[in-house]
């Protein structure tokens, strides 16, 4: 039995795969830093250590990353948000436990850690209505709404539908 188990060090490592280019905006880099720190803190609470792996550009390809992790006995991978929404995973990752932060990776089989965007926007709209605001708009780029699988716009449209016939305009 012991011969088939990875060593203690490897058994407690989770890979954290990032793929933003070096010229990413400061806002993106700050968000990535916060995601990484949160993932590291959560991993530590559960007895794991997070090891960061750079993908794309001067980093590893997805196929190479999978081989490196397999060779090192690292069986869990957390994918940070990627620059382009809808990016598919090219590997099957069948030998690893895989999760993604956010919706930017396109895969129906991924476990995800996400903000509940619909609830967040609906809470904001409810608060604005309670404060007496009646002409409420949402200004957001298409790219940002795509990154959250259109949940922000969906929540505004749902709230508008629920308040049709009233004095509020969305």
GROMACS .gro file of C-alpha atoms in nm:
model
  170
    1UNK     CA    1   0.000   0.000   0.000
    2UNK     CA    2   0.268   0.249   0.097
    3UNK     CA    3   0.441   0.197  -0.236
    4UNK     CA    4   0.139   0.334  -0.425
    5UNK     CA    5   0.092   0.645  -0.214
    6UNK     CA    6   0.274   0.966  -0.299
    7UNK     CA    7   0.525   1.095  -0.047
    8UNK     CA    8   0.393   1.319   0.232
    9UNK     CA    9   0.520   1.635   0.064
   10UNK     CA   10   0.354   1.560  -0.271
   11UNK     CA   11   0.030   1.444  -0.116
   12UNK     CA   12  -0.022   1.787   0.039
   13UNK     CA   13   0.049   2.008  -0.261
   14UNK     CA   14  -0.214   2.166  -0.483
   15UNK     CA   15  -0.118   2.324  -0.814
   16UNK     CA   16  -0.239   2.676  -0.883
   17UNK     CA   17  -0.228   2.746  -1.258
   18UNK     CA   18  -0.213   3.109  -1.374
   19UNK     CA   19  -0.204   3.219  -1.736
   20UNK     CA   20  -0.216   3.599  -1.749
   21UNK     CA   21   0.054   3.754  -1.969
   22UNK     CA   22   0.333   3.962  -1.812
   23UNK     CA   23   0.181   4.279  -1.963
   24UNK     CA   24  -0.155   4.233  -1.788
   25UNK     CA   25  -0.312   4.546  -1.643
   26UNK     CA   26  -0.248   4.640  -1.283
   27UNK     CA   27  -0.614   4.576  -1.200
   28UNK     CA   28  -0.592   4.223  -1.342
   29UNK     CA   29  -0.268   4.156  -1.156
   30UNK     CA   30  -0.417   4.280  -0.828
   31UNK     CA   31  -0.721   4.057  -0.876
   32UNK     CA   32  -0.498   3.760  -0.954
   33UNK     CA   33  -0.286   3.828  -0.646
   34UNK     CA   34  -0.599   3.832  -0.430
   35UNK     CA   35  -0.733   3.513  -0.588
   36UNK     CA   36  -0.395   3.343  -0.532
   37UNK     CA   37  -0.372   3.457  -0.169
   38UNK     CA   38  -0.728   3.344  -0.099
   39UNK     CA   39  -0.666   3.006  -0.258
   40UNK     CA   40  -0.342   2.964  -0.060
   41UNK     CA   41  -0.518   3.051   0.267
   42UNK     CA   42  -0.803   2.811   0.194
   43UNK     CA   43  -0.560   2.534   0.097
   44UNK     CA   44  -0.360   2.588   0.418
   45UNK     CA   45  -0.676   2.562   0.629
   46UNK     CA   46  -0.730   2.217   0.479
   47UNK     CA   47  -0.372   2.097   0.519
   48UNK     CA   48  -0.244   2.171   0.169
   49UNK     CA   49   0.026   2.394   0.028
   50UNK     CA   50  -0.039   2.583  -0.293
   51UNK     CA   51   0.233   2.584  -0.558
   52UNK     CA   52   0.198   2.834  -0.842
   53UNK     CA   53   0.256   2.726  -1.202
   54UNK     CA   54   0.268   2.978  -1.488
   55UNK     CA   55   0.097   2.876  -1.809
   56UNK     CA   56   0.107   3.024  -2.158
   57UNK     CA   57   0.358   3.270  -2.298
   58UNK     CA   58   0.690   3.188  -2.133
   59UNK     CA   59   0.517   2.941  -1.898
   60UNK     CA   60   0.405   2.582  -1.941
   61UNK     CA   61   0.159   2.457  -2.199
   62UNK     CA   62  -0.146   2.285  -2.056
   63UNK     CA   63  -0.020   1.945  -2.175
   64UNK     CA   64   0.323   2.005  -2.019
   65UNK     CA   65   0.165   2.118  -1.692
   66UNK     CA   66  -0.043   1.800  -1.676
   67UNK     CA   67   0.267   1.585  -1.732
   68UNK     CA   68   0.471   1.775  -1.470
   69UNK     CA   69   0.196   1.745  -1.210
   70UNK     CA   70   0.145   1.377  -1.285
   71UNK     CA   71   0.520   1.309  -1.256
   72UNK     CA   72   0.537   1.493  -0.923
   73UNK     CA   73   0.229   1.323  -0.784
   74UNK     CA   74   0.034   1.649  -0.754
   75UNK     CA   75  -0.324   1.543  -0.801
   76UNK     CA   76  -0.519   1.864  -0.741
   77UNK     CA   77  -0.526   2.170  -0.968
   78UNK     CA   78  -0.692   2.508  -0.921
   79UNK     CA   79  -0.713   2.715  -1.239
   80UNK     CA   80  -0.707   3.091  -1.189
   81UNK     CA   81  -0.927   3.302  -1.417
   82UNK     CA   82  -0.790   3.323  -1.771
   83UNK     CA   83  -0.764   3.635  -1.989
   84UNK     CA   84  -1.018   3.530  -2.253
   85UNK     CA   85  -1.365   3.417  -2.141
   86UNK     CA   86  -1.475   3.090  -2.294
   87UNK     CA   87  -1.125   2.943  -2.309
   88UNK     CA   88  -1.156   2.563  -2.325
   89UNK     CA   89  -0.931   2.318  -2.146
   90UNK     CA   90  -0.745   2.109  -2.402
   91UNK     CA   91  -0.652   1.817  -2.175
   92UNK     CA   92  -0.898   1.578  -2.011
   93UNK     CA   93  -0.738   1.612  -1.665
   94UNK     CA   94  -0.886   1.271  -1.579
   95UNK     CA   95  -0.599   1.191  -1.338
   96UNK     CA   96  -0.647   1.509  -1.136
   97UNK     CA   97  -0.906   1.678  -0.918
   98UNK     CA   98  -0.965   2.008  -1.100
   99UNK     CA   99  -1.144   2.329  -1.001
  100UNK     CA  100  -1.162   2.676  -1.153
  101UNK     CA  101  -1.202   3.021  -1.008
  102UNK     CA  102  -1.479   3.202  -1.195
  103UNK     CA  103  -1.641   3.122  -1.528
  104UNK     CA  104  -1.366   3.217  -1.775
  105UNK     CA  105  -1.267   2.854  -1.844
  106UNK     CA  106  -1.530   2.686  -2.059
  107UNK     CA  107  -1.598   2.338  -1.928
  108UNK     CA  108  -1.921   2.195  -1.797
  109UNK     CA  109  -1.734   1.939  -1.586
  110UNK     CA  110  -1.528   2.179  -1.373
  111UNK     CA  111  -1.599   2.243  -1.010
  112UNK     CA  112  -1.598   2.620  -0.957
  113UNK     CA  113  -1.553   2.876  -0.685
  114UNK     CA  114  -1.742   3.189  -0.785
  115UNK     CA  115  -1.909   3.495  -0.647
  116UNK     CA  116  -2.286   3.463  -0.672
  117UNK     CA  117  -2.309   3.745  -0.927
  118UNK     CA  118  -2.685   3.727  -0.971
  119UNK     CA  119  -2.743   3.758  -0.599
  120UNK     CA  120  -2.489   4.042  -0.568
  121UNK     CA  121  -2.649   4.254  -0.841
  122UNK     CA  122  -3.003   4.180  -0.720
  123UNK     CA  123  -2.902   4.284  -0.368
  124UNK     CA  124  -2.757   4.609  -0.504
  125UNK     CA  125  -3.072   4.678  -0.709
  126UNK     CA  126  -3.297   4.601  -0.411
  127UNK     CA  127  -3.094   4.843  -0.200
  128UNK     CA  128  -3.118   5.115  -0.465
  129UNK     CA  129  -3.495   5.069  -0.488
  130UNK     CA  130  -3.524   5.086  -0.108
  131UNK     CA  131  -3.331   5.415  -0.117
  132UNK     CA  132  -3.588   5.556  -0.358
  133UNK     CA  133  -3.397   5.534  -0.685
  134UNK     CA  134  -3.627   5.462  -0.977
  135UNK     CA  135  -3.407   5.497  -1.287
  136UNK     CA  136  -3.135   5.238  -1.244
  137UNK     CA  137  -2.882   5.134  -1.504
  138UNK     CA  138  -2.591   4.897  -1.533
  139UNK     CA  139  -2.279   5.006  -1.719
  140UNK     CA  140  -2.050   4.716  -1.789
  141UNK     CA  141  -1.845   4.604  -2.084
  142UNK     CA  142  -1.955   4.302  -2.282
  143UNK     CA  143  -1.620   4.137  -2.200
  144UNK     CA  144  -1.676   4.173  -1.825
  145UNK     CA  145  -2.028   4.031  -1.849
  146UNK     CA  146  -1.894   3.739  -2.056
  147UNK     CA  147  -1.638   3.668  -1.782
  148UNK     CA  148  -1.925   3.601  -1.539
  149UNK     CA  149  -2.131   3.401  -1.790
  150UNK     CA  150  -2.370   3.698  -1.835
  151UNK     CA  151  -2.495   3.674  -1.478
  152UNK     CA  152  -2.475   4.051  -1.417
  153UNK     CA  153  -2.694   4.144  -1.713
  154UNK     CA  154  -2.924   3.849  -1.642
  155UNK     CA  155  -2.988   3.972  -1.289
  156UNK     CA  156  -3.078   4.322  -1.412
  157UNK     CA  157  -3.315   4.180  -1.674
  158UNK     CA  158  -3.475   3.950  -1.416
  159UNK     CA  159  -3.524   4.237  -1.172
  160UNK     CA  160  -3.668   4.454  -1.451
  161UNK     CA  161  -3.910   4.173  -1.540
  162UNK     CA  162  -4.019   4.140  -1.175
  163UNK     CA  163  -4.085   4.514  -1.150
  164UNK     CA  164  -4.265   4.559  -1.483
  165UNK     CA  165  -4.565   4.784  -1.451
  166UNK     CA  166  -4.412   4.962  -1.151
  167UNK     CA  167  -4.249   5.303  -1.138
  168UNK     CA  168  -3.891   5.171  -1.149
  169UNK     CA  169  -3.708   5.173  -1.482
  170UNK     CA  170  -3.405   4.957  -1.557
   0.00000   0.00000   0.00000
